[in-house]
Short mmCIF file of C-alpha atoms and ligand atoms in Angstrom, two decimals:
data_model
loop_
_atom_site.label_atom_id
_atom_site.label_comp_id
_atom_site.label_asym_id
_atom_site.label_seq_id
_atom_site.Cartn_x
_atom_site.Cartn_y
_atom_site.Cartn_z
CA MET A 1 39.45 22.39 -8.84
CA THR A 2 35.58 21.14 -8.42
CA LEU A 3 32.56 23.48 -8.73
CA ALA A 4 30.16 22.54 -6.71
CA VAL A 5 26.72 23.77 -7.66
CA ILE A 6 23.78 23.66 -4.86
CA GLY A 7 20.26 23.39 -6.93
CA GLY A 8 17.26 24.40 -5.38
CA THR A 9 13.48 24.98 -6.20
CA GLY A 10 13.78 24.84 -10.37
CA LEU A 11 17.06 23.76 -10.56
CA TYR A 12 17.26 19.91 -10.21
CA GLY A 13 20.00 19.08 -12.73
CA LEU A 14 22.74 20.63 -15.16
CA ASP A 15 22.05 21.07 -18.62
CA GLY A 16 25.68 19.98 -20.37
CA LEU A 17 26.70 18.30 -17.63
CA GLN A 18 29.12 15.98 -19.42
CA ASP A 19 30.54 11.63 -18.25
CA VAL A 20 28.13 12.06 -15.51
CA ALA A 21 28.19 9.56 -12.54
CA GLU A 22 25.72 9.41 -10.25
CA GLN A 23 27.51 9.21 -5.91
CA ARG A 24 26.01 8.18 -3.05
CA ILE A 25 28.51 9.71 -0.22
CA PRO A 26 28.03 8.25 3.38
CA THR A 27 27.87 10.69 5.64
CA PRO A 28 27.97 11.14 9.82
CA TYR A 29 24.65 13.42 9.79
CA THR A 30 22.04 10.29 8.29
CA ASP A 31 22.19 6.88 7.44
CA GLN A 32 20.62 7.86 3.86
CA PRO A 33 24.10 8.60 1.99
CA VAL A 34 23.69 12.14 0.32
CA ALA A 35 23.06 11.89 -3.71
CA LEU A 36 25.36 13.78 -5.94
CA SER A 37 26.22 13.92 -9.73
CA GLN A 38 29.44 14.02 -10.55
CA GLY A 39 30.44 15.32 -14.23
CA LEU A 40 32.11 17.74 -16.30
CA LEU A 41 30.64 21.30 -17.37
CA ASN A 42 32.45 22.76 -20.21
CA GLY A 43 35.46 20.66 -19.47
CA HIS A 44 35.45 21.80 -15.72
CA PRO A 45 34.80 19.43 -12.99
CA THR A 46 31.79 19.58 -11.64
CA LEU A 47 29.50 18.39 -8.96
CA PHE A 48 25.62 19.00 -8.51
CA LEU A 49 23.08 18.50 -5.61
CA ALA A 50 19.60 19.05 -5.63
CA ARG A 51 18.84 20.71 -2.15
CA HIS A 52 15.41 19.41 -2.01
CA GLY A 53 15.85 16.41 -4.03
CA THR A 54 15.45 15.40 -7.23
CA ASP A 55 11.69 15.36 -7.05
CA HIS A 56 11.43 18.51 -4.54
CA SER A 57 10.35 16.40 -1.55
CA VAL A 58 11.96 18.09 1.12
CA PRO A 59 10.84 21.05 2.18
CA PRO A 60 13.38 24.11 3.40
CA HIS A 61 12.98 23.32 7.17
CA ARG A 62 13.85 19.49 6.80
CA ILE A 63 16.95 19.51 4.51
CA ASN A 64 20.03 17.84 6.24
CA TYR A 65 22.06 20.97 5.48
CA ARG A 66 24.84 19.45 7.49
CA ALA A 67 24.85 15.83 5.42
CA ASN A 68 24.82 18.20 2.01
CA LEU A 69 27.71 20.07 2.72
CA TRP A 70 29.89 17.50 4.02
CA ALA A 71 28.90 15.47 1.38
CA LEU A 72 30.33 18.02 -1.26
CA HIS A 73 33.38 18.70 1.15
CA LYS A 74 33.95 14.58 1.34
CA ALA A 75 33.55 14.63 -3.17
CA GLY A 76 36.27 17.29 -3.65
CA ALA A 77 34.27 20.48 -4.02
CA ASP A 78 36.76 23.56 -3.56
CA ARG A 79 34.25 26.40 -3.97
CA ILE A 80 30.33 26.47 -4.07
CA ILE A 81 27.79 28.04 -6.10
CA ALA A 82 24.55 27.79 -4.20
CA VAL A 83 21.29 28.48 -6.38
CA ALA A 84 18.45 29.67 -4.59
CA ALA A 85 14.49 30.93 -5.29
CA VAL A 86 13.83 34.49 -3.47
CA GLY A 87 11.11 36.44 -3.36
CA GLY A 88 12.24 39.98 -4.66
CA ILE A 89 12.31 42.99 -1.72
CA ALA A 90 13.97 45.76 -3.27
CA GLU A 91 12.32 47.35 -6.39
CA ASP A 92 14.64 46.12 -9.10
CA LEU A 93 14.12 42.95 -7.66
CA ALA A 94 11.48 41.96 -10.07
CA PRO A 95 10.61 37.93 -11.45
CA GLY A 96 13.39 36.26 -13.54
CA ARG A 97 16.20 38.51 -12.05
CA LEU A 98 19.37 37.02 -10.45
CA ALA A 99 20.94 38.61 -7.68
CA PHE A 100 24.29 37.94 -5.56
CA PRO A 101 23.48 38.74 -2.27
CA ASP A 102 26.51 39.85 -0.14
CA GLN A 103 25.12 40.21 3.41
CA LEU A 104 21.83 38.16 5.10
CA ILE A 105 19.76 37.69 8.04
CA ASP A 106 19.14 34.55 9.47
CA TYR A 107 15.29 34.58 10.95
CA THR A 108 15.49 30.86 10.75
CA TRP A 109 14.95 28.53 13.74
CA GLY A 110 14.99 25.44 15.14
CA ARG A 111 17.91 24.18 12.53
CA ILE A 112 21.09 22.41 13.45
CA SER A 113 23.41 25.26 12.42
CA SER A 114 27.20 24.30 13.20
CA PHE A 115 28.94 20.90 12.73
CA CYS A 116 29.78 21.54 16.06
CA ASP A 117 26.90 20.28 18.00
CA ASP A 118 27.50 17.09 19.77
CA ALA A 119 28.76 17.24 23.28
CA GLY A 120 32.41 17.24 23.99
CA GLN A 121 33.25 18.46 20.62
CA PRO A 122 35.11 21.83 20.69
CA VAL A 123 33.37 24.61 19.39
CA ASN A 124 34.25 26.88 16.80
CA HIS A 125 33.01 30.48 16.64
CA ILE A 126 33.65 31.29 12.84
CA ASP A 127 34.41 35.06 11.42
CA PHE A 128 31.23 35.38 9.67
CA THR A 129 31.27 39.08 9.22
CA GLU A 130 31.01 38.36 5.50
CA PRO A 131 29.07 35.69 4.99
CA TYR A 132 29.48 34.54 1.24
CA SER A 133 32.92 34.62 -0.57
CA ALA A 134 34.09 37.74 -2.28
CA GLU A 135 36.24 36.02 -4.76
CA VAL A 136 33.60 33.42 -5.91
CA ARG A 137 30.82 36.35 -6.08
CA GLN A 138 33.11 38.08 -8.03
CA GLN A 139 33.51 35.16 -10.30
CA LEU A 140 29.67 34.79 -10.68
CA CYS A 141 29.70 39.02 -11.78
CA GLN A 142 32.55 38.63 -14.15
CA ALA A 143 30.71 35.32 -15.62
CA ALA A 144 27.18 37.66 -15.94
CA GLU A 145 29.02 40.29 -17.29
CA GLN A 146 30.74 37.60 -20.21
CA ALA A 147 27.09 36.07 -20.54
CA GLY A 148 25.41 39.00 -21.08
CA VAL A 149 23.06 38.32 -17.94
CA ASP A 150 21.42 40.91 -15.89
CA ALA A 151 21.97 40.48 -12.00
CA ARG A 152 22.32 42.89 -9.02
CA ARG A 153 25.83 42.47 -7.36
CA ASN A 154 24.91 42.85 -4.09
CA GLY A 155 21.90 42.39 -1.56
CA CYS A 156 21.14 41.34 2.13
CA TYR A 157 19.31 38.16 1.34
CA ALA A 158 16.59 37.29 4.57
CA ALA A 159 16.51 33.50 5.27
CA THR A 160 12.98 32.65 7.21
CA GLN A 161 11.71 29.22 7.97
CA GLY A 162 9.01 28.67 5.61
CA PRO A 163 7.79 26.29 4.10
CA ARG A 164 4.98 28.95 4.15
CA LEU A 165 5.83 32.18 2.49
CA GLU A 166 5.41 35.32 4.32
CA THR A 167 2.84 37.69 5.43
CA ALA A 168 2.63 41.42 4.06
CA ALA A 169 4.02 42.46 7.46
CA GLU A 170 7.08 40.39 7.71
CA ILE A 171 7.84 41.32 4.53
CA ARG A 172 7.53 45.23 5.71
CA ARG A 173 9.59 43.94 8.72
CA LEU A 174 12.27 42.58 6.44
CA ALA A 175 12.35 45.48 4.09
CA GLY A 176 12.92 48.00 7.41
CA ASP A 177 15.92 45.72 8.59
CA GLY A 178 17.52 46.51 5.22
CA CYS A 179 16.90 43.21 3.55
CA GLN A 180 16.30 43.60 -0.73
CA MET A 181 15.54 39.02 -0.96
CA VAL A 182 13.99 36.51 1.10
CA GLY A 183 14.33 32.97 0.47
CA MET A 184 13.96 29.86 2.66
CA THR A 185 17.24 28.02 2.68
CA GLY A 186 20.43 30.35 2.96
CA MET A 187 20.77 29.65 6.45
CA PRO A 188 22.39 27.60 7.39
CA GLU A 189 23.95 26.33 4.44
CA ALA A 190 26.39 29.38 4.05
CA ALA A 191 27.67 29.34 7.69
CA LEU A 192 28.00 25.63 7.57
CA ALA A 193 30.09 26.03 4.20
CA ARG A 194 32.22 28.41 5.99
CA GLU A 195 33.15 26.58 8.94
CA LEU A 196 34.17 23.77 6.18
CA GLU A 197 36.29 26.87 5.10
CA LEU A 198 34.32 25.80 1.66
CA PRO A 199 34.06 29.79 -0.71
CA TYR A 200 30.42 29.89 -0.87
CA ALA A 201 28.38 32.42 -2.60
CA ALA A 202 24.63 32.26 -3.73
CA CYS A 203 22.69 33.15 -6.68
CA ALA A 204 19.23 34.62 -6.09
CA VAL A 205 16.97 33.76 -8.76
CA VAL A 206 13.59 36.06 -8.17
CA ALA A 207 10.75 34.04 -8.17
CA ASN A 208 7.97 36.68 -7.24
CA ARG A 209 8.08 39.43 -5.58
CA ALA A 210 7.53 39.49 -2.04
CA ALA A 211 4.04 39.60 -0.01
CA GLY A 212 2.02 42.42 -0.28
CA LEU A 213 4.16 43.98 -2.80
CA ASP A 214 2.65 43.57 -6.15
CA ASP A 215 -1.01 45.29 -5.43
CA GLY A 216 -1.79 43.08 -2.37
CA GLU A 217 -1.98 40.15 -5.09
CA ALA A 218 -2.10 36.36 -3.75
CA LEU A 219 1.58 34.75 -5.07
CA SER A 220 0.80 31.81 -7.18
CA MET A 221 2.68 29.08 -7.51
CA VAL A 222 2.29 28.38 -11.06
CA GLN A 223 3.52 32.12 -12.18
CA ILE A 224 6.55 31.32 -9.60
CA ARG A 225 7.31 27.86 -11.32
CA ARG A 226 7.00 30.25 -14.84
CA ASN A 227 9.63 32.59 -13.68
CA LEU A 228 11.93 30.43 -12.23
CA GLU A 229 11.85 28.88 -15.53
CA THR A 230 13.43 32.43 -16.94
CA GLY A 231 15.50 32.92 -14.42
CA MET A 232 17.08 29.30 -14.41
CA ALA A 233 17.90 29.37 -18.41
CA ARG A 234 19.70 32.75 -17.00
CA VAL A 235 21.89 30.34 -14.26
CA GLY A 236 22.31 27.93 -16.98
CA ARG A 237 24.07 30.36 -19.28
CA LEU A 238 26.02 32.22 -15.79
CA LEU A 239 27.51 28.24 -15.27
CA GLN A 240 28.51 28.14 -18.91
CA ALA A 241 30.35 31.28 -18.58
CA ILE A 242 32.25 30.65 -15.12
CA THR A 243 32.98 26.97 -16.46
CA ALA A 244 34.62 28.66 -19.28
CA GLN A 245 36.45 31.06 -16.96
CA ALA A 246 37.72 28.24 -14.96
CA SER A 247 38.49 25.40 -17.73
CA PRO A 248 42.11 24.26 -18.40
CA ALA A 249 42.98 25.56 -21.63
CA PRO A 250 42.40 23.26 -23.98
CA PRO A 251 45.58 21.30 -26.16
CA GLU A 252 47.12 23.34 -28.54
N1 HPA B 1 9.57 34.14 0.42
C1 HPA B 1 10.36 32.96 0.65
N2 HPA B 1 11.48 32.46 -0.19
C2 HPA B 1 11.03 32.63 -1.27
C3 HPA B 1 9.92 33.46 -1.73
C4 HPA B 1 9.68 34.02 -1.01
O1 HPA B 1 8.35 34.79 -1.47
N3 HPA B 1 10.19 33.03 -3.45
C5 HPA B 1 10.68 32.03 -3.51
N4 HPA B 1 11.13 31.84 -2.31
#
Protein backbone atom coordinates (compact mmCIF):
# COMPACT_ATOMS: atom_id res chain seq x y z
CA MET A 1 0.00 0.00 0.00
CA THR A 2 1.64 3.22 -1.12
CA LEU A 3 -0.06 6.57 -0.64
CA ALA A 4 0.80 9.32 -3.09
CA VAL A 5 0.35 12.95 -2.16
CA ILE A 6 0.36 15.61 -4.85
CA GLY A 7 1.25 18.98 -3.39
CA GLY A 8 -0.08 22.19 -4.91
CA THR A 9 0.53 25.85 -4.14
CA GLY A 10 1.86 26.11 -0.59
CA LEU A 11 2.83 22.44 -0.22
CA TYR A 12 6.27 21.57 -1.57
CA GLY A 13 7.26 18.72 0.75
CA LEU A 14 5.86 16.50 3.50
CA ASP A 15 6.79 17.27 7.09
CA GLY A 16 7.71 14.10 8.93
CA LEU A 17 8.55 12.05 5.81
CA GLN A 18 11.38 9.75 6.86
CA ASP A 19 14.00 7.64 5.05
CA VAL A 20 13.51 9.86 2.04
CA ALA A 21 14.85 8.79 -1.35
CA GLU A 22 14.60 11.24 -4.25
CA GLN A 23 13.45 9.47 -7.40
CA ARG A 24 13.58 10.62 -11.00
CA ILE A 25 11.08 8.63 -13.01
CA PRO A 26 11.32 8.59 -16.82
CA THR A 27 7.97 8.73 -18.63
CA PRO A 28 6.87 8.62 -22.29
CA TYR A 29 5.43 12.16 -21.93
CA THR A 30 8.51 14.35 -21.55
CA ASP A 31 12.29 14.17 -21.90
CA GLN A 32 12.63 15.30 -18.30
CA PRO A 33 12.17 12.58 -15.68
CA VAL A 34 9.56 13.40 -13.03
CA ALA A 35 11.01 14.16 -9.57
CA LEU A 36 9.33 12.39 -6.66
CA SER A 37 10.20 11.91 -3.00
CA GLN A 38 9.65 8.47 -1.57
CA GLY A 39 9.71 7.73 2.13
CA LEU A 40 7.78 6.68 5.21
CA LEU A 41 5.14 8.85 6.82
CA ASN A 42 4.19 7.38 10.18
CA GLY A 43 5.82 4.18 8.93
CA HIS A 44 3.55 4.14 5.86
CA PRO A 45 5.13 4.06 2.37
CA THR A 46 4.40 7.47 0.87
CA LEU A 47 5.26 9.28 -2.36
CA PHE A 48 5.26 13.03 -2.75
CA LEU A 49 5.16 15.04 -5.96
CA ALA A 50 5.14 18.85 -6.15
CA ARG A 51 2.75 19.60 -9.00
CA HIS A 52 4.17 23.04 -9.78
CA GLY A 53 7.78 21.92 -9.12
CA THR A 54 9.49 22.47 -5.77
CA ASP A 55 10.30 26.06 -6.84
CA HIS A 56 6.72 26.69 -8.04
CA SER A 57 7.90 27.42 -11.57
CA VAL A 58 5.23 25.52 -13.53
CA PRO A 59 1.87 27.29 -14.00
CA PRO A 60 -1.36 25.23 -13.96
CA HIS A 61 -1.82 25.20 -17.76
CA ARG A 62 1.78 24.07 -18.33
CA ILE A 63 1.86 21.19 -15.84
CA ASN A 64 2.58 17.90 -17.55
CA TYR A 65 -0.31 16.10 -15.87
CA ARG A 66 0.21 12.93 -17.87
CA ALA A 67 3.87 12.64 -16.92
CA ASN A 68 3.07 13.27 -13.25
CA LEU A 69 0.30 10.68 -13.04
CA TRP A 70 2.26 8.14 -15.03
CA ALA A 71 5.28 8.58 -12.76
CA LEU A 72 3.22 8.06 -9.61
CA HIS A 73 1.67 4.94 -11.11
CA LYS A 74 5.09 3.62 -12.12
CA ALA A 75 6.50 4.35 -8.65
CA GLY A 76 3.82 2.11 -7.11
CA ALA A 77 1.14 4.52 -5.87
CA ASP A 78 -2.11 2.75 -5.12
CA ARG A 79 -4.12 5.86 -4.20
CA ILE A 80 -3.68 9.58 -4.53
CA ILE A 81 -4.56 12.50 -2.33
CA ALA A 82 -4.32 15.67 -4.39
CA VAL A 83 -3.86 18.77 -2.28
CA ALA A 84 -5.01 21.88 -4.12
CA ALA A 85 -5.49 25.54 -3.26
CA VAL A 86 -8.95 26.88 -4.10
CA GLY A 87 -11.01 30.00 -3.91
CA GLY A 88 -14.08 29.54 -1.70
CA ILE A 89 -17.40 30.25 -3.43
CA ALA A 90 -19.78 28.72 -0.86
CA GLU A 91 -20.23 30.95 2.17
CA ASP A 92 -18.91 28.32 4.58
CA LEU A 93 -15.63 28.00 2.68
CA ALA A 94 -13.61 30.59 4.56
CA PRO A 95 -9.85 30.99 4.03
CA GLY A 96 -7.83 28.23 5.69
CA ARG A 97 -10.71 25.71 5.72
CA LEU A 98 -10.37 22.31 4.01
CA ALA A 99 -12.90 20.65 1.70
CA PHE A 100 -13.15 17.22 0.07
CA PRO A 101 -15.12 17.78 -3.15
CA ASP A 102 -17.36 15.03 -4.47
CA GLN A 103 -18.00 16.53 -7.92
CA LEU A 104 -16.27 18.72 -10.45
CA ILE A 105 -16.93 20.76 -13.57
CA ASP A 106 -14.11 21.19 -16.06
CA TYR A 107 -13.77 24.71 -17.53
CA THR A 108 -10.17 24.25 -18.66
CA TRP A 109 -9.21 24.24 -22.32
CA GLY A 110 -6.27 23.19 -24.47
CA ARG A 111 -4.78 20.78 -21.92
CA ILE A 112 -3.91 17.25 -22.97
CA SER A 113 -6.49 15.46 -20.93
CA SER A 114 -6.13 11.77 -21.80
CA PHE A 115 -3.51 9.08 -22.18
CA CYS A 116 -5.39 8.10 -25.37
CA ASP A 117 -4.13 11.11 -27.27
CA ASP A 118 -1.92 9.48 -29.90
CA ALA A 119 -3.08 8.39 -33.34
CA GLY A 120 -3.80 4.69 -33.61
CA GLN A 121 -4.29 4.24 -29.86
CA PRO A 122 -7.56 2.71 -28.70
CA VAL A 123 -9.87 5.26 -27.11
CA ASN A 124 -10.91 4.63 -23.52
CA HIS A 125 -14.18 6.30 -22.49
CA ILE A 126 -13.76 6.03 -18.74
CA ASP A 127 -16.79 6.25 -16.46
CA PHE A 128 -16.44 9.58 -14.67
CA THR A 129 -19.91 9.91 -13.14
CA GLU A 130 -18.26 10.09 -9.73
CA PRO A 131 -14.90 11.77 -10.43
CA TYR A 132 -13.41 11.15 -6.98
CA SER A 133 -12.82 7.84 -5.22
CA ALA A 134 -15.48 7.25 -2.55
CA GLU A 135 -12.99 5.18 -0.56
CA VAL A 136 -10.24 7.81 -0.47
CA ARG A 137 -12.80 10.53 0.34
CA GLN A 138 -14.01 8.37 3.21
CA GLN A 139 -10.45 8.06 4.49
CA LEU A 140 -10.09 11.84 4.31
CA CYS A 141 -13.33 12.36 6.24
CA GLN A 142 -12.32 9.88 8.94
CA ALA A 143 -8.85 11.36 9.24
CA ALA A 144 -10.31 14.88 9.58
CA GLU A 145 -12.49 13.65 12.41
CA GLN A 146 -9.61 11.89 14.15
CA ALA A 147 -7.30 14.86 13.76
CA GLY A 148 -9.97 17.35 14.86
CA VAL A 149 -9.67 19.24 11.57
CA ASP A 150 -12.79 21.04 10.42
CA ALA A 151 -13.51 20.19 6.76
CA ARG A 152 -16.44 20.39 4.36
CA ARG A 153 -17.14 16.85 3.23
CA ASN A 154 -18.51 17.59 -0.22
CA GLY A 155 -18.82 20.22 -2.88
CA CYS A 156 -18.39 20.78 -6.56
CA TYR A 157 -14.92 21.88 -7.69
CA ALA A 158 -14.71 24.18 -10.72
CA ALA A 159 -11.46 23.64 -12.62
CA THR A 160 -10.54 26.88 -14.40
CA GLN A 161 -7.71 27.57 -16.81
CA GLY A 162 -5.76 30.22 -14.91
CA PRO A 163 -3.12 31.29 -14.25
CA ARG A 164 -5.07 34.49 -13.65
CA LEU A 165 -7.76 34.50 -11.00
CA GLU A 166 -11.38 34.81 -12.15
CA THR A 167 -13.52 37.87 -12.73
CA ALA A 168 -16.44 38.54 -10.38
CA ALA A 169 -18.84 37.65 -13.23
CA GLU A 170 -17.07 34.33 -13.82
CA ILE A 171 -17.47 33.48 -10.14
CA ARG A 172 -21.18 34.38 -10.29
CA ARG A 173 -21.49 32.04 -13.26
CA LEU A 174 -19.67 29.21 -11.45
CA ALA A 175 -21.90 29.70 -8.39
CA GLY A 176 -24.93 29.52 -10.69
CA ASP A 177 -23.55 26.30 -12.17
CA GLY A 178 -23.53 24.78 -8.68
CA CYS A 179 -19.82 25.07 -7.87
CA GLN A 180 -18.72 25.64 -4.27
CA MET A 181 -14.99 26.11 -4.87
CA VAL A 182 -12.66 27.01 -7.72
CA GLY A 183 -9.12 25.93 -8.52
CA MET A 184 -6.86 25.55 -11.54
CA THR A 185 -5.31 22.09 -11.32
CA GLY A 186 -8.08 19.58 -10.59
CA MET A 187 -8.42 18.71 -14.27
CA PRO A 188 -7.20 16.79 -16.16
CA GLU A 189 -5.48 15.34 -13.08
CA ALA A 190 -8.57 13.53 -11.76
CA ALA A 191 -9.49 12.08 -15.17
CA LEU A 192 -5.96 10.84 -15.84
CA ALA A 193 -5.90 9.09 -12.46
CA ARG A 194 -9.18 7.38 -13.40
CA GLU A 195 -7.71 6.28 -16.75
CA LEU A 196 -4.91 4.61 -14.80
CA GLU A 197 -7.50 3.17 -12.37
CA LEU A 198 -5.77 4.94 -9.51
CA PRO A 199 -8.19 5.89 -6.71
CA TYR A 200 -7.93 9.68 -6.42
CA ALA A 201 -9.48 12.28 -4.12
CA ALA A 202 -8.84 15.96 -3.61
CA CYS A 203 -8.13 17.82 -0.43
CA ALA A 204 -8.91 21.43 -1.26
CA VAL A 205 -7.45 24.19 0.88
CA VAL A 206 -9.25 27.51 0.76
CA ALA A 207 -6.71 30.22 0.01
CA ASN A 208 -9.16 33.10 -0.43
CA ARG A 209 -12.78 33.99 -0.95
CA ALA A 210 -13.34 33.78 -4.70
CA ALA A 211 -13.24 36.97 -6.77
CA GLY A 212 -15.89 39.55 -6.02
CA LEU A 213 -17.18 37.83 -2.87
CA ASP A 214 -15.17 39.80 -0.32
CA ASP A 215 -16.94 43.16 -0.70
CA GLY A 216 -15.17 43.69 -4.00
CA GLU A 217 -11.72 43.66 -2.30
CA ALA A 218 -8.84 42.86 -4.67
CA LEU A 219 -7.19 39.50 -3.95
CA SER A 220 -3.77 39.84 -2.35
CA MET A 221 -1.09 37.21 -2.90
CA VAL A 222 0.38 38.00 0.52
CA GLN A 223 -2.92 37.22 2.22
CA ILE A 224 -3.42 34.12 0.05
CA ARG A 225 -0.01 32.79 1.14
CA ARG A 226 -0.82 33.44 4.80
CA ASN A 227 -4.15 31.62 4.52
CA LEU A 228 -2.47 28.71 2.79
CA GLU A 229 0.05 28.40 5.62
CA THR A 230 -2.82 27.93 8.07
CA GLY A 231 -4.54 25.46 5.74
CA MET A 232 -1.41 23.43 5.01
CA ALA A 233 -0.71 22.98 8.74
CA ARG A 234 -4.16 21.33 8.86
CA VAL A 235 -3.32 19.19 5.83
CA GLY A 236 -0.19 18.01 7.68
CA ARG A 237 -2.32 16.86 10.64
CA LEU A 238 -4.74 15.15 8.27
CA LEU A 239 -1.98 13.23 6.49
CA GLN A 240 -0.55 12.11 9.82
CA ALA A 241 -3.98 10.73 10.75
CA ILE A 242 -4.45 9.03 7.36
CA THR A 243 -1.12 7.27 7.48
CA ALA A 244 -1.71 6.27 11.09
CA GLN A 245 -4.98 4.60 9.91
CA ALA A 246 -3.24 2.85 7.08
CA SER A 247 0.06 1.85 8.73
CA PRO A 248 0.83 -1.75 9.54
CA ALA A 249 0.50 -2.44 13.27
CA PRO A 250 3.82 -1.97 15.12
CA PRO A 251 5.55 -5.19 16.22
CA GLU A 252 4.50 -6.43 19.70
N1 LIG B 1 -9.45 30.80 -8.20
C1 LIG B 1 -8.82 29.77 -8.83
N2 LIG B 1 -7.83 29.10 -8.27
C2 LIG B 1 -7.45 29.44 -7.04
C3 LIG B 1 -8.06 30.48 -6.33
C4 LIG B 1 -9.12 31.20 -6.94
O1 LIG B 1 -9.70 32.14 -6.37
N3 LIG B 1 -7.43 30.57 -5.14
C5 LIG B 1 -6.47 29.60 -5.12
N4 LIG B 1 -6.48 28.91 -6.27
